mmCIF file of C-alpha atoms in Angstrom:
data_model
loop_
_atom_site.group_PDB
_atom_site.id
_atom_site.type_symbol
_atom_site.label_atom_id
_atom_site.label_comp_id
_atom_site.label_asym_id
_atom_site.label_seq_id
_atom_site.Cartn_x
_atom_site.Cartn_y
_atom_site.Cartn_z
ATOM 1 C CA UNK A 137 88.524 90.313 93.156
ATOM 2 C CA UNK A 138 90.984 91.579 91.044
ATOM 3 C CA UNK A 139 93.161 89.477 88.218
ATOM 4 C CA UNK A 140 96.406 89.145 90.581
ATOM 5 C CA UNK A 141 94.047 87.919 93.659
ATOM 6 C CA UNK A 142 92.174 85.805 91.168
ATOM 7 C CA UNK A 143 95.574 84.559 90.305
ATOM 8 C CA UNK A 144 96.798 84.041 93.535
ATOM 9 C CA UNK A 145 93.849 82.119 94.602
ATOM 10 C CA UNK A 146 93.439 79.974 91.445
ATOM 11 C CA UNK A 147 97.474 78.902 91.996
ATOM 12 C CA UNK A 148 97.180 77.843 95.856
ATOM 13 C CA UNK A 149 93.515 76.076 94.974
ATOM 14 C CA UNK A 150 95.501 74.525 92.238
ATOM 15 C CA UNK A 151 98.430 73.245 94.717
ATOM 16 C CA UNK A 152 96.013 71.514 97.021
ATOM 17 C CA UNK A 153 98.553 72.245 99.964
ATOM 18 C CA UNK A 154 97.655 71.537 103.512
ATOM 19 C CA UNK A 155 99.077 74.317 106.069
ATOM 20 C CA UNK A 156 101.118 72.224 108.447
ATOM 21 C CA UNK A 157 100.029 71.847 112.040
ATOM 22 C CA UNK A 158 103.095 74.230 113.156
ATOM 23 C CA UNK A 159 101.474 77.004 111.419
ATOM 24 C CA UNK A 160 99.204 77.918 114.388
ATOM 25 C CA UNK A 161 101.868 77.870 117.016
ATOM 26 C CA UNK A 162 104.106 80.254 114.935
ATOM 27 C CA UNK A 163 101.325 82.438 114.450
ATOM 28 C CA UNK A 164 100.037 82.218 118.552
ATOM 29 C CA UNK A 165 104.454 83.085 119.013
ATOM 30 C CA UNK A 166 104.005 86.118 116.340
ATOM 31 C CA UNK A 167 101.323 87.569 118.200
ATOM 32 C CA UNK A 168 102.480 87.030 121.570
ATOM 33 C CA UNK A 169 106.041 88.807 120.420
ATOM 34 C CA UNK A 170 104.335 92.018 119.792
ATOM 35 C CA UNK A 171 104.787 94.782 122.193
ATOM 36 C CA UNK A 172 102.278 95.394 125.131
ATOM 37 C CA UNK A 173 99.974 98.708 125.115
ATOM 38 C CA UNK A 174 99.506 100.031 128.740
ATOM 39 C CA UNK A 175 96.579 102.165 129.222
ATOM 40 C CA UNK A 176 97.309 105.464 131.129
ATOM 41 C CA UNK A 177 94.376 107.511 132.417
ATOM 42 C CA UNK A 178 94.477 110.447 134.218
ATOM 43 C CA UNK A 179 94.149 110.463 137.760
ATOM 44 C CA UNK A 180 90.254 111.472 137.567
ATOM 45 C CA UNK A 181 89.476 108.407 135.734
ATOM 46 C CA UNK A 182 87.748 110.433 133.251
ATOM 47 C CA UNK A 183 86.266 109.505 129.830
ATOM 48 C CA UNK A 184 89.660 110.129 128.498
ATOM 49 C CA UNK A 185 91.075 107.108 129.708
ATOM 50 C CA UNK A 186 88.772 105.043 128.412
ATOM 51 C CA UNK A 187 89.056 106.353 124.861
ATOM 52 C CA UNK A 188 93.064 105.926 125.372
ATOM 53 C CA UNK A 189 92.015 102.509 125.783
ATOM 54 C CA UNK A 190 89.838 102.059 122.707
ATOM 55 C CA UNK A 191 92.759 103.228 120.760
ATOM 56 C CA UNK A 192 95.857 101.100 122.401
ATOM 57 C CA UNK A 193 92.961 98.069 121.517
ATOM 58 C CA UNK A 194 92.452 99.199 118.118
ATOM 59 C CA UNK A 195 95.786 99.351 117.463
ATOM 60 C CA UNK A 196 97.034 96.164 118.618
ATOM 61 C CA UNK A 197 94.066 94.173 117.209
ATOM 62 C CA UNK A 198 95.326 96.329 113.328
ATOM 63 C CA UNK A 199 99.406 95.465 114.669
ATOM 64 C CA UNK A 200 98.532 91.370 114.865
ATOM 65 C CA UNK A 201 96.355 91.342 112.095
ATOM 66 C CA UNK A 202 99.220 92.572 110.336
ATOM 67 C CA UNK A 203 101.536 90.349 111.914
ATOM 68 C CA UNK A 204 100.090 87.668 110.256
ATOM 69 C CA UNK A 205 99.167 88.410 106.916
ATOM 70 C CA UNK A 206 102.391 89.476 106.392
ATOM 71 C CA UNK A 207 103.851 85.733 108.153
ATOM 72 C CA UNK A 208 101.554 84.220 106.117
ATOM 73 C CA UNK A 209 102.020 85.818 103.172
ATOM 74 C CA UNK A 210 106.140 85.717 103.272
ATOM 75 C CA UNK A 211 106.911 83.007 105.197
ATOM 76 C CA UNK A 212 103.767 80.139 104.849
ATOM 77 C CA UNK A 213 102.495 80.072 101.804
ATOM 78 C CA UNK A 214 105.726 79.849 100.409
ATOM 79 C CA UNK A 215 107.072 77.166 101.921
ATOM 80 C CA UNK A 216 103.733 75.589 101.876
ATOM 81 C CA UNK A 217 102.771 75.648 98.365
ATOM 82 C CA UNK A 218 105.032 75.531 95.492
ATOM 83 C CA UNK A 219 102.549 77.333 93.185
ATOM 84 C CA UNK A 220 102.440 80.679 95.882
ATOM 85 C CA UNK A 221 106.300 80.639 95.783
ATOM 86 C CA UNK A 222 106.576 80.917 92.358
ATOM 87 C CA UNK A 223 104.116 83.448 91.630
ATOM 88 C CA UNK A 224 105.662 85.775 94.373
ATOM 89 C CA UNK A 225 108.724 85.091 92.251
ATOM 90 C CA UNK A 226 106.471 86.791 89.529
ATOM 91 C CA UNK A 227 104.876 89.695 90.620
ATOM 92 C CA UNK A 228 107.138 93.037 89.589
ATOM 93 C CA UNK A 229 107.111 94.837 92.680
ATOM 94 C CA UNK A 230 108.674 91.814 94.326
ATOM 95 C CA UNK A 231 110.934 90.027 91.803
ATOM 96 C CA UNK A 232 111.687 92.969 89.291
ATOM 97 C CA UNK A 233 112.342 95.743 91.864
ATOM 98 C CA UNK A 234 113.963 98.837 89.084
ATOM 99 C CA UNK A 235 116.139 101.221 90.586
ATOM 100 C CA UNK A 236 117.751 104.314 88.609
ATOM 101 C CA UNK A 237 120.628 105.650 90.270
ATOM 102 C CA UNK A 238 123.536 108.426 89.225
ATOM 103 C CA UNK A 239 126.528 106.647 87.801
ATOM 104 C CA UNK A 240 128.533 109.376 86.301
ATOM 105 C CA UNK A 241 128.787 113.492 85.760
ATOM 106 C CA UNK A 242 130.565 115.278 83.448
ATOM 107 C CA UNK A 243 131.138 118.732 84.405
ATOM 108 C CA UNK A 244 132.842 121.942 83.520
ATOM 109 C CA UNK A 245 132.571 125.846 84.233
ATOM 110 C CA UNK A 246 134.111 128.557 82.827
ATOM 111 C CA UNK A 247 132.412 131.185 83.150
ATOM 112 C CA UNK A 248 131.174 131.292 79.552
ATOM 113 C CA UNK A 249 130.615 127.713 79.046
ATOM 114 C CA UNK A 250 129.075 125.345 81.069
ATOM 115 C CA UNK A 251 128.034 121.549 81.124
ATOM 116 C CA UNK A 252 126.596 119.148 83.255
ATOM 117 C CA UNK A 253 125.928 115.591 82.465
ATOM 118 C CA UNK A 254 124.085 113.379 84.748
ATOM 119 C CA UNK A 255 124.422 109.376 83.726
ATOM 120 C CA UNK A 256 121.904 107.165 84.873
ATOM 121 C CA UNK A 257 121.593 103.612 85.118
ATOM 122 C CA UNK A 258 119.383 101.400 85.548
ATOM 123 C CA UNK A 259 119.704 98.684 88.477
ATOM 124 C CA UNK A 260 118.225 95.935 89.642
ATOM 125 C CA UNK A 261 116.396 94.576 86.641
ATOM 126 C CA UNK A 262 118.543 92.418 84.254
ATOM 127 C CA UNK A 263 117.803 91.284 81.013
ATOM 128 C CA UNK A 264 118.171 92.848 77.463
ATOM 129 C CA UNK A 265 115.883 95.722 77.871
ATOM 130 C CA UNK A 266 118.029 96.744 80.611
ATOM 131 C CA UNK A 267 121.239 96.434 79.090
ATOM 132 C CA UNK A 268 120.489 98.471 75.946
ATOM 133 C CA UNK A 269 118.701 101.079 77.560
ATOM 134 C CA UNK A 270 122.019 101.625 79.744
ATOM 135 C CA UNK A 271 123.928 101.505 76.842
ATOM 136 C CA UNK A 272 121.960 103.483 74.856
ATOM 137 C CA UNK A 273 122.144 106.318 77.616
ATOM 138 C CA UNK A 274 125.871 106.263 78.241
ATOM 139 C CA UNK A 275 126.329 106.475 74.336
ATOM 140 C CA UNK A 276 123.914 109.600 74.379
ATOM 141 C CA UNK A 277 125.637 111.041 76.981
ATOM 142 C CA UNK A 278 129.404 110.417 75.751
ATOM 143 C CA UNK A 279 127.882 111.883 72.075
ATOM 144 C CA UNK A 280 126.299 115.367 73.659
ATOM 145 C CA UNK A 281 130.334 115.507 76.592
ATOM 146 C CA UNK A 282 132.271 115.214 73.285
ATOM 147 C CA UNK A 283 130.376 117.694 71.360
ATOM 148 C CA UNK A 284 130.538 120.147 73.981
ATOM 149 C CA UNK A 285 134.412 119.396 74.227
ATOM 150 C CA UNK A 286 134.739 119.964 70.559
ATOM 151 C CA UNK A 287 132.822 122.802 70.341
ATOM 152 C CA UNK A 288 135.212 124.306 73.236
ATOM 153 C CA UNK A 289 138.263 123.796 70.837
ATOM 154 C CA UNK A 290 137.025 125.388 68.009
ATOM 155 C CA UNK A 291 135.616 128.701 69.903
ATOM 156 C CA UNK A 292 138.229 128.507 72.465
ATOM 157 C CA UNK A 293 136.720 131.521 75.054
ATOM 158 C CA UNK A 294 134.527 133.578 72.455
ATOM 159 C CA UNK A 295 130.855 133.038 73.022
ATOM 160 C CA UNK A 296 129.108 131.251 75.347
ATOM 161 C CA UNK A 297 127.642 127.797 75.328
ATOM 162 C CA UNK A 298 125.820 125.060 77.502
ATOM 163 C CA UNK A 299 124.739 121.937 77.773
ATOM 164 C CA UNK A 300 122.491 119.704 80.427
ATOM 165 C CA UNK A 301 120.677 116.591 80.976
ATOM 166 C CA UNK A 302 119.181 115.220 83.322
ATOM 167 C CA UNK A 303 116.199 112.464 84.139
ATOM 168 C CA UNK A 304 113.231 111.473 85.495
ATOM 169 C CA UNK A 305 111.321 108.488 86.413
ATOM 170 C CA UNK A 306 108.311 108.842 85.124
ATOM 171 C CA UNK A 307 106.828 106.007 85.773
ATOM 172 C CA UNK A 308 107.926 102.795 87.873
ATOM 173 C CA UNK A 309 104.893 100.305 88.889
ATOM 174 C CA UNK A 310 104.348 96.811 88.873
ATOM 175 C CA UNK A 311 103.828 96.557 85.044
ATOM 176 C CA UNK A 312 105.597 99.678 83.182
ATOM 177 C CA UNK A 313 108.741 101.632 83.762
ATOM 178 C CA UNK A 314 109.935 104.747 82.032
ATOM 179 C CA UNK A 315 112.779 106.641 82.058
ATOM 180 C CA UNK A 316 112.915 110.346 80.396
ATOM 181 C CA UNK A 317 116.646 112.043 79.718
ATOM 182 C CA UNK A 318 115.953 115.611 79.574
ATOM 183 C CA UNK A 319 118.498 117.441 77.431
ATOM 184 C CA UNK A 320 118.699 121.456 76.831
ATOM 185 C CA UNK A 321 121.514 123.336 74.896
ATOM 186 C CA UNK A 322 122.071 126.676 74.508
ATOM 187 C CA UNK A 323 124.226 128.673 71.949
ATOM 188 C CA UNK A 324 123.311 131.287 70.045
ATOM 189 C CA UNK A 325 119.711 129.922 70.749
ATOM 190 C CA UNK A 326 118.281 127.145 72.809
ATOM 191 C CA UNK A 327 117.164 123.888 72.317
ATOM 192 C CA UNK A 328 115.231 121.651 74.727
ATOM 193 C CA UNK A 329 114.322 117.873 73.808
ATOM 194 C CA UNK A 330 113.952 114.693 75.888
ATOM 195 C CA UNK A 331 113.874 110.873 74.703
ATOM 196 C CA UNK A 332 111.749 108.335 76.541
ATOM 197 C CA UNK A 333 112.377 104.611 77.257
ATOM 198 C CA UNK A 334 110.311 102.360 78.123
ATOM 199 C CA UNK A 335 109.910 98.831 79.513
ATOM 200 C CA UNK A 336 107.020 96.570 79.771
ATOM 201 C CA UNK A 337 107.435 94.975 82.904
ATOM 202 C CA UNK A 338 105.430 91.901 82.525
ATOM 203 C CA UNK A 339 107.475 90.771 78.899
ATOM 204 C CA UNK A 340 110.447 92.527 79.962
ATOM 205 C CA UNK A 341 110.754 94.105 76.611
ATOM 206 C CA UNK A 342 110.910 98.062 75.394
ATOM 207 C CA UNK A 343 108.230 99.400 74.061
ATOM 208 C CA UNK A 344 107.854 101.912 71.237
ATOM 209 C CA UNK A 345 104.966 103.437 70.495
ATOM 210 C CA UNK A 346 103.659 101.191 67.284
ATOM 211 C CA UNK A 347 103.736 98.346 69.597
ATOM 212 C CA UNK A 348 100.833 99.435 71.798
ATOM 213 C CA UNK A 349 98.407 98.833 68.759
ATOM 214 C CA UNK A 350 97.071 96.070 66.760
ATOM 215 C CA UNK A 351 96.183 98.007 63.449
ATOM 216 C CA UNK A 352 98.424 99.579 61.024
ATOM 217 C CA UNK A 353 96.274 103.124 60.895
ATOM 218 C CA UNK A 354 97.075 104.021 64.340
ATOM 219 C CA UNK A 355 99.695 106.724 63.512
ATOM 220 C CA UNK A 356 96.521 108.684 61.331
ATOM 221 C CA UNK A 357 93.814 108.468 64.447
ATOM 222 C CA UNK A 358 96.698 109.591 66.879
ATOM 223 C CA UNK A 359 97.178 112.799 64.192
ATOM 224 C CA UNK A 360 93.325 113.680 63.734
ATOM 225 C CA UNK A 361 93.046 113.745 67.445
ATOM 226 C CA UNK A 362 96.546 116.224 67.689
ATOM 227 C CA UNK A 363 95.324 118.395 64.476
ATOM 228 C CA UNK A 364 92.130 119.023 66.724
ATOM 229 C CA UNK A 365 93.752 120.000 70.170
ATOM 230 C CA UNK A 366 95.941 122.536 68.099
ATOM 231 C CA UNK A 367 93.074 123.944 66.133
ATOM 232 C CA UNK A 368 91.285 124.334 69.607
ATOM 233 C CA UNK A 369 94.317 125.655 70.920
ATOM 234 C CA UNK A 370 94.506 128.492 68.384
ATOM 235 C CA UNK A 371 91.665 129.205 68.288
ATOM 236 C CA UNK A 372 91.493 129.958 72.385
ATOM 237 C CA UNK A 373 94.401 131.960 72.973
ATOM 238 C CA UNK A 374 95.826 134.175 69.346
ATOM 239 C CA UNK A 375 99.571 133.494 70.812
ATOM 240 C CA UNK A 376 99.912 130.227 69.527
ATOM 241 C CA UNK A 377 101.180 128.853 67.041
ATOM 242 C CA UNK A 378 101.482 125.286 65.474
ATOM 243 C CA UNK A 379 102.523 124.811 61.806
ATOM 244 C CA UNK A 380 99.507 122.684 60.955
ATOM 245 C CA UNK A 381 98.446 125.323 58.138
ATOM 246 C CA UNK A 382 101.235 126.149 56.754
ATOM 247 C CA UNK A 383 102.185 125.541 53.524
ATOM 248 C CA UNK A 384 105.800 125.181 53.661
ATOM 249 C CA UNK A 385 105.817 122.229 56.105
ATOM 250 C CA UNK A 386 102.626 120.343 54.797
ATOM 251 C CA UNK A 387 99.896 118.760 56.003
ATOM 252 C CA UNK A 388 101.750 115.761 57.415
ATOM 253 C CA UNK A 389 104.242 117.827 59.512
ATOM 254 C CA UNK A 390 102.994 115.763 62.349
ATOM 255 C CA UNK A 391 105.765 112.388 62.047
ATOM 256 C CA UNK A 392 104.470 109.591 64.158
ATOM 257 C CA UNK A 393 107.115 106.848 64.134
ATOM 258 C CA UNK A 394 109.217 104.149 66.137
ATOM 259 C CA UNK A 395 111.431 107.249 67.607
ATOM 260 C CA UNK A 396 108.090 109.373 68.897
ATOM 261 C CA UNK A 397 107.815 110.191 72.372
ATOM 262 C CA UNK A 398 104.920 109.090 74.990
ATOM 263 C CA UNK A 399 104.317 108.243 77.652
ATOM 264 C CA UNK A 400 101.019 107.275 80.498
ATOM 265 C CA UNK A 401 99.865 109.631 82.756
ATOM 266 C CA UNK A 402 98.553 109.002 86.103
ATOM 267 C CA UNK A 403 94.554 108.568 84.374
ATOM 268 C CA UNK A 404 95.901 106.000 81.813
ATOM 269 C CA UNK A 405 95.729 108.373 79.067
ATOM 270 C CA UNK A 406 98.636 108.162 76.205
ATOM 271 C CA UNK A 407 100.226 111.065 76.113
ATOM 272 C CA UNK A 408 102.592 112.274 72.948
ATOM 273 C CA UNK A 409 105.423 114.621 73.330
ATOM 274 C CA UNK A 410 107.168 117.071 71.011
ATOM 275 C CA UNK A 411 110.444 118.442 71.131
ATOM 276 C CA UNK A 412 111.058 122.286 70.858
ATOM 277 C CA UNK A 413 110.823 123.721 67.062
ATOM 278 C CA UNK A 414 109.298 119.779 66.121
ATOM 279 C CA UNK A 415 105.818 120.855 65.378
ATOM 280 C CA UNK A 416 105.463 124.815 66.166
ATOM 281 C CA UNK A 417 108.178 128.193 66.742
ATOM 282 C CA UNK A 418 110.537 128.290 69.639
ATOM 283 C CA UNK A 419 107.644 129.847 71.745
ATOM 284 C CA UNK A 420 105.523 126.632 71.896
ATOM 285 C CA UNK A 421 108.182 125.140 73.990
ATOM 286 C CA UNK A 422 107.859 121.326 73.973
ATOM 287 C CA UNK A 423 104.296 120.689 73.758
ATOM 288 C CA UNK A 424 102.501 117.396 74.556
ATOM 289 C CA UNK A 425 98.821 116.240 74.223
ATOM 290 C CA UNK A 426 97.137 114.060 75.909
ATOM 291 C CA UNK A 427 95.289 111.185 74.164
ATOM 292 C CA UNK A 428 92.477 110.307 76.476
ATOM 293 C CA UNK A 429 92.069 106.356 76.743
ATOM 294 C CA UNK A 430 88.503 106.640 74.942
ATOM 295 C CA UNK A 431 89.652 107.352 71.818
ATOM 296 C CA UNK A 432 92.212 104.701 70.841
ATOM 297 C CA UNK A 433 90.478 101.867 73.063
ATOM 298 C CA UNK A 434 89.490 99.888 70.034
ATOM 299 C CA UNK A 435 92.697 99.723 68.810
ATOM 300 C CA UNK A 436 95.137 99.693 71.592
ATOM 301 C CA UNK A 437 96.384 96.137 72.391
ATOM 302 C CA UNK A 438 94.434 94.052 75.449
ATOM 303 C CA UNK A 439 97.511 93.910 77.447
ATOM 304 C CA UNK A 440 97.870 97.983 77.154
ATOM 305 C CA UNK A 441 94.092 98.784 77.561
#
């Protein structure tokens, strides 16, 4: 049994409700409303029929069984126990439903310059996560349009320039949420960087990533784990390059703070992302490494284990 069944179960048992007597009659009505299966066999009668028939049972025993876990579920226990209602009201797939929809563009094409700006926002799911995240994009957004429109005075048609974001969803289950604006820029080179925001569902605040840990030394376990997948990296393939030995940037080029990228992937691993030119040459792209679960288990916080 898992914690949310556990849950469940503890909060009816707790309620001590008694399922009215009208229960079974609404049930018996459920089932008889579902929709008849007629058995065709061929005009043989062969052993076809009969496993046409097996099926069309199958299926109608899985159809009412069905039927009434999901009356049950949705339209019993919640009038039947005050406890069930209210945790409904609290599991996030039910009562904190986030949708990210398009808002706004700004566009323009002239043949040397080019933008497009896609606005999200995020719907839905209210509180003051929600709203600063939504502000927080549409102030982003305004910044990079009014840049681009400045830039376009000043050069007038000479050159050529770009810009354009977009986002993703990258994750949206019943206990996290994260939302990545992708932004590239081109000039007279090209630059690529993203920002991530995240919610915890179940406290309804954002996240950065110091708050996944309980010690202080987190940033310096995350590093020794990067300085090894580079080294490993380099040492694999002679066309790449990170800037972990040189001189010029330091030993601590590698800035882990409030403002650093991450995010889950689908194992549960924390994964840290760089922008382009943040931690190697233009040729590493935007690299990310993946921080299997293992390794910062001891000091990740219970709720984010």
């Amino acid at each position: 049994m898992n914690e949310f069944d556990r849950y469940i179960k503890d909060a009816i048992l707790e309620a001590q409700c008694q399922i009215p007597d009208c229960v079974k009659d609404k049930i018996e009505a459920t089932l008889s409303a579902l929709p008849k299966f007629e058995n065709k066999l061929d005009d043989m009668g062969t052993e076809k029929g009969t496993v046409l028939k097996f099926k069309s049972k199958s299926l109608q025993k899985f159809a009412s069984i069905a039927a009434c876990f999901l009356f049950i579920s949705l339209a019993v226990l919640p009038n039947c126990s005050t406890a069930y209602a209210q945790t409904l009201e609290k599991i996030p797939v039910i009562g904190k439903i986030v949708k990210v929809v398009t808002i706004r563009n700004y566009f323009y094409s002239d043949g040397n310059h080019d933008m497009n700006i896609a606005v999200p926002k995020i719907e839905n799911n209210k509180g003051p996560a929600t709203a600063y995240i939504n502000k927080d994009v549409d102030e982003l957004t305004k910044i990079l349009a009014d840049k681009f429109n400045k830039d376009m005075e000043e050069n007038g048609k000479k050159g050529h320039s770009g810009i354009f974001v977009d986002y993703d969803v990258v994750t949206n289950n019943d206990k996290w949420f994260t939302l990545r604006m992708n932004v590239q820029e081109s000039a007279a080179s090209t630059n690529t960087y993203y920002k991530y925001y995240h919610i915890d569902k179940l406290s309804g605040q954002i996240v950065t990533l110091k708050d996944l840990f309980k010690t202080k030394d987190f940033a310096e376990v995350l590093k020794d784990e990067i300085r090894r997948q580079m080294k490993a990296e380099m040492a694999k393939d002679s066309t790449k390059e990170y800037w972990i030995d040189n001189a010029e940037v330091g030993k601590d080029f590698i800035q882990l703070d409030d403002e650093q990228n991450f995010y889950w992937n689908d194992n549960g691993d924390l994964v840290i992302a760089f922008d382009k030119y943040e931690v190697g040459p233009g040729s590493m792209g935007t690299p990310a490494f993946t921080i299997n679960k293992d390794i910062i288990e001891d000091i990740l916080k219970d709720e984010y284990k």
